Short mmCIF file of C-alpha atoms and ligand atoms in Angstrom, two decimals:
data_model
loop_
_atom_site.label_atom_id
_atom_site.label_comp_id
_atom_site.label_asym_id
_atom_site.label_seq_id
_atom_site.Cartn_x
_atom_site.Cartn_y
_atom_site.Cartn_z
CA UNK A 1 -41.46 34.40 -36.82
CA UNK A 2 -43.65 37.05 -38.30
CA UNK A 3 -44.25 39.99 -35.98
CA UNK A 4 -48.06 39.84 -36.28
CA UNK A 5 -48.02 36.34 -34.81
CA UNK A 6 -46.15 37.57 -31.76
CA UNK A 7 -48.78 40.26 -31.48
CA UNK A 8 -51.54 37.63 -31.73
CA UNK A 9 -49.81 35.55 -29.08
CA UNK A 10 -49.60 38.54 -26.74
CA UNK A 11 -53.29 39.18 -27.18
CA UNK A 12 -54.04 35.60 -26.11
CA UNK A 13 -53.11 36.63 -22.58
CA UNK A 14 -56.07 38.95 -22.49
CA UNK A 15 -58.48 36.33 -23.77
CA UNK A 16 -57.27 33.48 -21.63
CA UNK A 17 -57.99 34.71 -18.13
CA UNK A 18 -59.93 32.20 -16.12
CA UNK A 19 -63.62 32.58 -16.75
CA UNK A 20 -65.91 32.94 -13.77
CA UNK A 21 -67.90 29.84 -14.74
CA UNK A 22 -64.82 27.65 -14.51
CA UNK A 23 -63.20 27.95 -11.15
CA UNK A 24 -59.95 26.34 -12.18
CA UNK A 25 -59.62 28.17 -15.49
CA UNK A 26 -58.88 24.79 -17.08
CA UNK A 27 -62.11 24.77 -19.04
CA UNK A 28 -61.79 28.41 -19.99
CA UNK A 29 -60.49 27.72 -23.51
CA UNK A 30 -63.70 25.87 -24.33
CA UNK A 31 -65.96 28.56 -22.88
CA UNK A 32 -64.15 31.57 -24.28
CA UNK A 33 -63.27 29.81 -27.54
CA UNK A 34 -66.88 28.87 -28.14
CA UNK A 35 -68.13 32.33 -27.25
CA UNK A 36 -65.76 33.97 -29.68
CA UNK A 37 -66.36 31.50 -32.47
CA UNK A 38 -62.89 29.93 -32.34
CA UNK A 39 -64.52 26.58 -31.64
CA UNK A 40 -67.39 25.94 -33.98
CA UNK A 41 -68.65 22.68 -32.61
CA UNK A 42 -67.88 19.69 -30.47
CA UNK A 43 -68.23 16.00 -31.20
CA UNK A 44 -70.12 13.88 -30.24
CA UNK A 45 -72.50 16.80 -29.75
CA UNK A 46 -74.96 15.24 -27.28
CA UNK A 47 -72.40 13.94 -24.80
CA UNK A 48 -69.58 16.40 -25.42
CA UNK A 49 -71.56 19.48 -24.52
CA UNK A 50 -72.22 18.00 -21.10
CA UNK A 51 -69.05 16.08 -20.40
CA UNK A 52 -66.32 18.10 -22.04
CA UNK A 53 -66.47 21.11 -19.65
CA UNK A 54 -66.43 18.67 -16.72
CA UNK A 55 -63.50 16.75 -18.13
CA UNK A 56 -61.55 19.96 -18.69
CA UNK A 57 -62.29 21.26 -15.19
CA UNK A 58 -61.35 17.96 -13.55
CA UNK A 59 -57.61 18.43 -14.16
CA UNK A 60 -55.08 18.99 -16.93
CA UNK A 61 -56.04 17.10 -20.09
CA UNK A 62 -54.04 16.16 -23.16
CA UNK A 63 -55.26 17.80 -26.34
CA UNK A 64 -53.87 17.05 -29.80
CA UNK A 65 -54.02 18.37 -33.31
CA UNK A 66 -52.33 16.99 -36.42
CA UNK A 67 -50.61 18.84 -39.26
CA UNK A 68 -49.76 17.01 -42.47
CA UNK A 69 -46.41 18.18 -43.85
CA UNK A 70 -47.52 18.73 -47.43
CA UNK A 71 -45.12 21.72 -47.55
CA UNK A 72 -42.13 22.74 -45.44
CA UNK A 73 -43.93 25.59 -43.66
CA UNK A 74 -47.27 26.00 -41.94
CA UNK A 75 -49.64 28.47 -43.61
CA UNK A 76 -52.38 30.82 -42.48
CA UNK A 77 -54.93 28.02 -42.86
CA UNK A 78 -53.20 26.26 -39.93
CA UNK A 79 -53.27 29.33 -37.72
CA UNK A 80 -56.58 28.63 -35.97
CA UNK A 81 -55.49 25.11 -35.08
CA UNK A 82 -52.23 26.43 -33.65
CA UNK A 83 -54.09 29.13 -31.69
CA UNK A 84 -56.53 26.50 -30.43
CA UNK A 85 -53.63 24.46 -29.04
CA UNK A 86 -52.08 27.58 -27.52
CA UNK A 87 -55.33 28.34 -25.70
CA UNK A 88 -55.34 24.91 -24.07
CA UNK A 89 -51.65 25.18 -23.25
CA UNK A 90 -52.19 28.55 -21.60
CA UNK A 91 -54.94 27.11 -19.45
CA UNK A 92 -52.58 24.44 -18.11
CA UNK A 93 -53.41 21.49 -20.39
CA UNK A 94 -50.85 19.32 -22.15
CA UNK A 95 -50.83 19.78 -25.88
CA UNK A 96 -49.47 17.51 -28.57
CA UNK A 97 -48.89 18.70 -32.10
CA UNK A 98 -48.57 15.73 -34.42
CA UNK A 99 -46.65 16.23 -37.64
CA UNK A 100 -48.04 13.69 -40.09
CA UNK A 101 -44.87 12.21 -41.54
CA UNK A 102 -46.85 9.02 -42.21
CA UNK A 103 -50.26 10.47 -43.05
CA UNK A 104 -48.76 12.96 -45.55
CA UNK A 105 -47.71 9.92 -47.59
CA UNK A 106 -51.31 8.66 -47.65
CA UNK A 107 -52.96 12.03 -48.41
CA UNK A 108 -56.08 13.30 -46.63
CA UNK A 109 -59.02 13.47 -49.08
CA UNK A 110 -61.01 15.74 -46.69
CA UNK A 111 -62.06 19.00 -48.28
CA UNK A 112 -60.34 18.17 -51.58
CA UNK A 113 -61.84 17.59 -54.98
CA UNK A 114 -58.75 15.89 -56.37
CA UNK A 115 -56.19 13.36 -55.30
CA UNK A 116 -53.01 14.93 -53.93
CA UNK A 117 -49.80 14.37 -55.84
CA UNK A 118 -47.69 11.70 -54.12
CA UNK A 119 -44.80 13.07 -52.09
CA UNK A 120 -41.46 11.25 -52.02
CA UNK A 121 -40.28 10.05 -48.60
CA UNK A 122 -37.31 12.48 -48.87
CA UNK A 123 -39.63 15.41 -49.55
CA UNK A 124 -41.86 14.41 -46.64
CA UNK A 125 -38.82 14.12 -44.33
CA UNK A 126 -37.74 17.64 -45.31
CA UNK A 127 -41.24 19.00 -44.78
CA UNK A 128 -41.50 17.28 -41.40
CA UNK A 129 -38.31 19.06 -40.36
CA UNK A 130 -39.69 22.45 -41.45
CA UNK A 131 -43.09 22.06 -39.77
CA UNK A 132 -41.57 20.65 -36.59
CA UNK A 133 -39.26 23.66 -36.36
CA UNK A 134 -42.15 26.09 -36.94
CA UNK A 135 -44.27 24.48 -34.25
CA UNK A 136 -41.41 24.37 -31.79
CA UNK A 137 -40.62 28.02 -32.48
CA UNK A 138 -44.24 29.11 -32.01
CA UNK A 139 -44.59 27.22 -28.73
CA UNK A 140 -41.27 28.41 -27.35
CA UNK A 141 -42.16 32.05 -28.18
CA UNK A 142 -45.44 31.49 -26.44
CA UNK A 143 -43.68 30.18 -23.35
CA UNK A 144 -41.16 33.00 -23.44
CA UNK A 145 -44.08 35.45 -23.42
CA UNK A 146 -45.40 33.82 -20.26
CA UNK A 147 -47.99 31.94 -22.28
CA UNK A 148 -47.66 28.70 -20.35
CA UNK A 149 -50.40 30.00 -18.05
CA UNK A 150 -50.98 27.62 -15.22
CA UNK A 151 -48.15 25.31 -14.25
CA UNK A 152 -48.12 21.85 -15.72
CA UNK A 153 -49.01 22.46 -19.39
CA UNK A 154 -46.53 20.53 -21.51
CA UNK A 155 -46.00 20.84 -25.24
CA UNK A 156 -44.91 17.84 -27.26
CA UNK A 157 -44.30 17.71 -30.98
CA UNK A 158 -44.44 14.17 -32.41
CA UNK A 159 -44.13 12.68 -35.89
CA UNK A 160 -46.69 9.95 -36.53
CA UNK A 161 -44.19 8.09 -38.75
CA UNK A 162 -42.67 6.99 -35.42
CA UNK A 163 -45.55 4.65 -34.63
CA UNK A 164 -45.99 3.21 -38.13
CA UNK A 165 -42.33 2.65 -38.95
CA UNK A 166 -42.16 -0.81 -37.42
CA UNK A 167 -45.55 -2.09 -38.44
CA UNK A 168 -46.24 -4.13 -41.55
CA UNK A 169 -49.26 -3.50 -43.77
CA UNK A 170 -50.48 -7.07 -43.20
CA UNK A 171 -50.24 -6.82 -39.43
CA UNK A 172 -51.86 -3.34 -39.38
CA UNK A 173 -54.82 -4.36 -41.56
CA UNK A 174 -55.26 -7.61 -39.66
CA UNK A 175 -55.39 -5.92 -36.27
CA UNK A 176 -56.52 -2.31 -36.73
CA UNK A 177 -58.34 -2.58 -40.10
CA UNK A 178 -60.58 -5.30 -38.69
CA UNK A 179 -62.39 -2.74 -36.50
CA UNK A 180 -63.48 -0.48 -39.35
CA UNK A 181 -66.80 -1.01 -41.13
CA UNK A 182 -66.93 -0.37 -44.86
CA UNK A 183 -70.40 1.16 -44.70
CA UNK A 184 -69.30 3.73 -42.12
CA UNK A 185 -66.13 4.56 -44.02
CA UNK A 186 -68.07 4.98 -47.24
CA UNK A 187 -70.57 7.29 -45.57
CA UNK A 188 -67.94 9.96 -44.77
CA UNK A 189 -68.42 13.20 -46.61
CA UNK A 190 -64.76 13.15 -47.73
CA UNK A 191 -65.41 9.81 -49.45
CA UNK A 192 -68.90 10.49 -50.81
CA UNK A 193 -67.88 13.75 -52.45
CA UNK A 194 -64.99 12.02 -54.22
CA UNK A 195 -66.82 8.90 -55.32
CA UNK A 196 -69.04 11.11 -57.42
CA UNK A 197 -66.03 12.83 -59.06
CA UNK A 198 -64.78 11.45 -62.40
CA UNK A 199 -61.35 10.56 -60.98
CA UNK A 200 -62.83 8.81 -57.97
CA UNK A 201 -60.50 8.02 -55.13
CA UNK A 202 -57.53 5.73 -54.55
CA UNK A 203 -57.43 3.02 -51.91
CA UNK A 204 -54.64 4.98 -50.18
CA UNK A 205 -56.81 8.06 -49.71
CA UNK A 206 -59.81 5.94 -48.79
CA UNK A 207 -57.84 4.44 -45.87
CA UNK A 208 -56.69 7.83 -44.58
CA UNK A 209 -59.38 7.93 -41.89
CA UNK A 210 -58.05 4.66 -40.45
CA UNK A 211 -54.63 6.23 -39.90
CA UNK A 212 -55.95 9.37 -38.25
CA UNK A 213 -58.24 7.23 -36.09
CA UNK A 214 -55.30 5.07 -35.09
CA UNK A 215 -53.22 8.18 -34.23
CA UNK A 216 -55.94 9.27 -31.82
CA UNK A 217 -56.06 5.75 -30.35
CA UNK A 218 -52.26 5.66 -29.98
CA UNK A 219 -52.17 9.07 -28.25
CA UNK A 220 -55.06 7.99 -26.06
CA UNK A 221 -53.21 4.83 -24.99
CA UNK A 222 -49.75 6.37 -24.61
CA UNK A 223 -50.54 9.90 -23.49
CA UNK A 224 -54.08 9.69 -22.12
CA UNK A 225 -55.26 12.06 -24.87
CA UNK A 226 -59.04 12.41 -25.01
CA UNK A 227 -59.45 15.54 -27.12
CA UNK A 228 -58.58 16.24 -30.75
CA UNK A 229 -58.83 19.61 -32.46
CA UNK A 230 -59.47 19.82 -36.17
CA UNK A 231 -61.09 21.98 -38.83
CA UNK A 232 -64.72 21.28 -39.71
CA UNK A 233 -63.50 19.34 -42.75
CA UNK A 234 -61.90 16.88 -40.28
CA UNK A 235 -65.22 15.79 -38.77
CA UNK A 236 -65.20 12.38 -40.52
CA UNK A 237 -61.64 11.65 -39.37
CA UNK A 238 -62.50 12.69 -35.82
CA UNK A 239 -65.58 10.47 -35.87
CA UNK A 240 -63.51 7.51 -37.06
CA UNK A 241 -61.16 8.02 -34.10
CA UNK A 242 -64.04 8.32 -31.68
CA UNK A 243 -65.67 5.12 -32.97
CA UNK A 244 -62.40 3.17 -33.00
CA UNK A 245 -61.49 4.16 -29.44
CA UNK A 246 -64.97 3.44 -28.18
CA UNK A 247 -64.97 0.04 -29.85
CA UNK A 248 -61.51 -1.02 -28.67
CA UNK A 249 -60.95 0.85 -25.38
CA UNK A 250 -64.59 1.43 -24.43
CA UNK A 251 -63.91 5.11 -23.73
CA UNK A 252 -65.50 8.35 -24.87
CA UNK A 253 -63.17 10.83 -26.52
CA UNK A 254 -64.00 14.24 -27.94
CA UNK A 255 -63.45 16.32 -31.02
CA UNK A 256 -63.44 20.11 -31.10
CA UNK A 257 -64.09 21.58 -34.52
CA UNK A 258 -62.53 24.82 -35.63
CA UNK A 259 -64.32 26.87 -38.26
CA UNK A 260 -63.01 26.90 -41.78
CA UNK A 261 -62.59 30.58 -42.51
CA UNK A 262 -63.62 31.58 -45.99
CA UNK A 263 -63.92 34.97 -47.63
CA UNK A 264 -67.26 36.30 -48.87
CA UNK A 265 -66.32 34.91 -52.28
CA UNK A 266 -65.96 31.44 -50.72
CA UNK A 267 -62.15 31.18 -50.93
CA UNK A 268 -60.29 29.60 -48.03
CA UNK A 269 -58.38 32.02 -45.83
CA UNK A 270 -54.70 32.08 -46.63
CA UNK A 271 -54.46 32.54 -50.37
CA UNK A 272 -53.25 35.85 -51.66
CA UNK A 273 -53.63 36.19 -55.41
CA UNK A 274 -53.41 32.42 -55.65
CA UNK A 275 -50.27 32.20 -53.48
CA UNK A 276 -50.34 30.68 -50.02
CA UNK A 277 -49.69 32.96 -47.07
CA UNK A 278 -47.06 31.12 -45.04
CA UNK A 279 -46.20 31.41 -41.37
CA UNK A 280 -42.43 31.20 -41.99
CA UNK A 281 -40.90 34.59 -42.58
CA UNK A 282 -38.56 33.32 -45.31
CA UNK A 283 -41.66 32.27 -47.30
CA UNK A 284 -43.97 35.21 -46.52
CA UNK A 285 -42.28 38.28 -45.07
CA UNK A 286 -43.75 39.89 -41.96
CA UNK A 287 -44.63 42.86 -44.18
CA UNK A 288 -46.58 40.76 -46.67
CA UNK A 289 -48.19 38.81 -43.84
CA UNK A 290 -49.40 41.97 -42.18
CA UNK A 291 -50.58 43.44 -45.47
CA UNK A 292 -52.56 40.31 -46.21
CA UNK A 293 -54.69 40.89 -43.12
CA UNK A 294 -54.89 44.66 -43.57
CA UNK A 295 -56.17 44.15 -47.12
CA UNK A 296 -59.07 41.88 -46.11
CA UNK A 297 -62.45 43.22 -47.13
CA UNK A 298 -64.46 44.87 -44.37
CA UNK A 299 -67.19 42.30 -44.97
CA UNK A 300 -64.73 39.48 -44.18
CA UNK A 301 -62.93 40.97 -41.21
CA UNK A 302 -65.28 39.84 -38.46
CA UNK A 303 -65.31 36.31 -39.70
N1 LIG B 401 -55.75 15.16 -41.52
C1 LIG B 401 -55.30 16.38 -40.91
C2 LIG B 401 -53.90 16.29 -40.38
C3 LIG B 401 -53.76 15.23 -39.32
C4 LIG B 401 -52.82 14.23 -39.45
C5 LIG B 401 -52.68 13.24 -38.49
C6 LIG B 401 -53.53 13.27 -37.38
O1 LIG B 401 -53.41 12.29 -36.45
C7 LIG B 401 -54.46 14.25 -37.23
C8 LIG B 401 -54.59 15.24 -38.21
C9 LIG B 401 -55.39 17.51 -41.96
O2 LIG B 401 -55.22 17.25 -43.10
O3 LIG B 401 -55.56 18.64 -41.61
#
């Protein structure tokens, strides 16, 4: 684990003290995270702004975020999502990190101009192992630093391949696919932006939102999960989950959107001279990791 991450984890302690507006401290991550810009928005905006603080104050909730194993290590672009989960964990909520062993084989079109290269099942299995280890290491460091906060916060790392392994495509489309409307799926930004591109989009990528929606549904049914964290580019996938759960279970669930951090030149955070900045020390050394942040332009630092 890179030393700067440990440092960041320690600093969470300072930020995560119960806020005076939330007696229990359980809704503190939302209040403090919103104030500091860690949470950019909530979905569905009208209801979430009213109900989400109440839900969080009513008792420990289950909050999830997914990570597709497109490589064998997490990178700086995943850092905000990990920190978001840590905030909820600290405040006593249960957090689930889903490694997308299944979804990585479909390929999320969100925020991408081009189709992802297909990954072999062996490659995905190796990547799942790497990401699972990273997540477990981050959460166990956090606990070792006293990060668990209030008693009761559990951390679970799951691979979504587990709930697709025994389902057939025919059965899945016949039962789950039936609830998705083409017009809504087509209206997603991730789809619209690709339909206009010369290469278009494959059926596999087009169906990605169904899988992420079903993950949310599955976690809602099995783990009572009502909150999903995701970057702003995940809005369409979060909406699909919300609509699917409302349609089938008649319940309101919520999405919390994390900002996509870009530099003043518009590049995503986490690329250093074209190379990714990884969270695993064997990929990016603690020295390089630290230097990457030290070298940020003054104009980008606050963001
Ligand atoms: N689609 C998410 C990853 C993800 C995978 C599965 C989920 O259930 C949720 C999120 C991303 O690319 O960032």
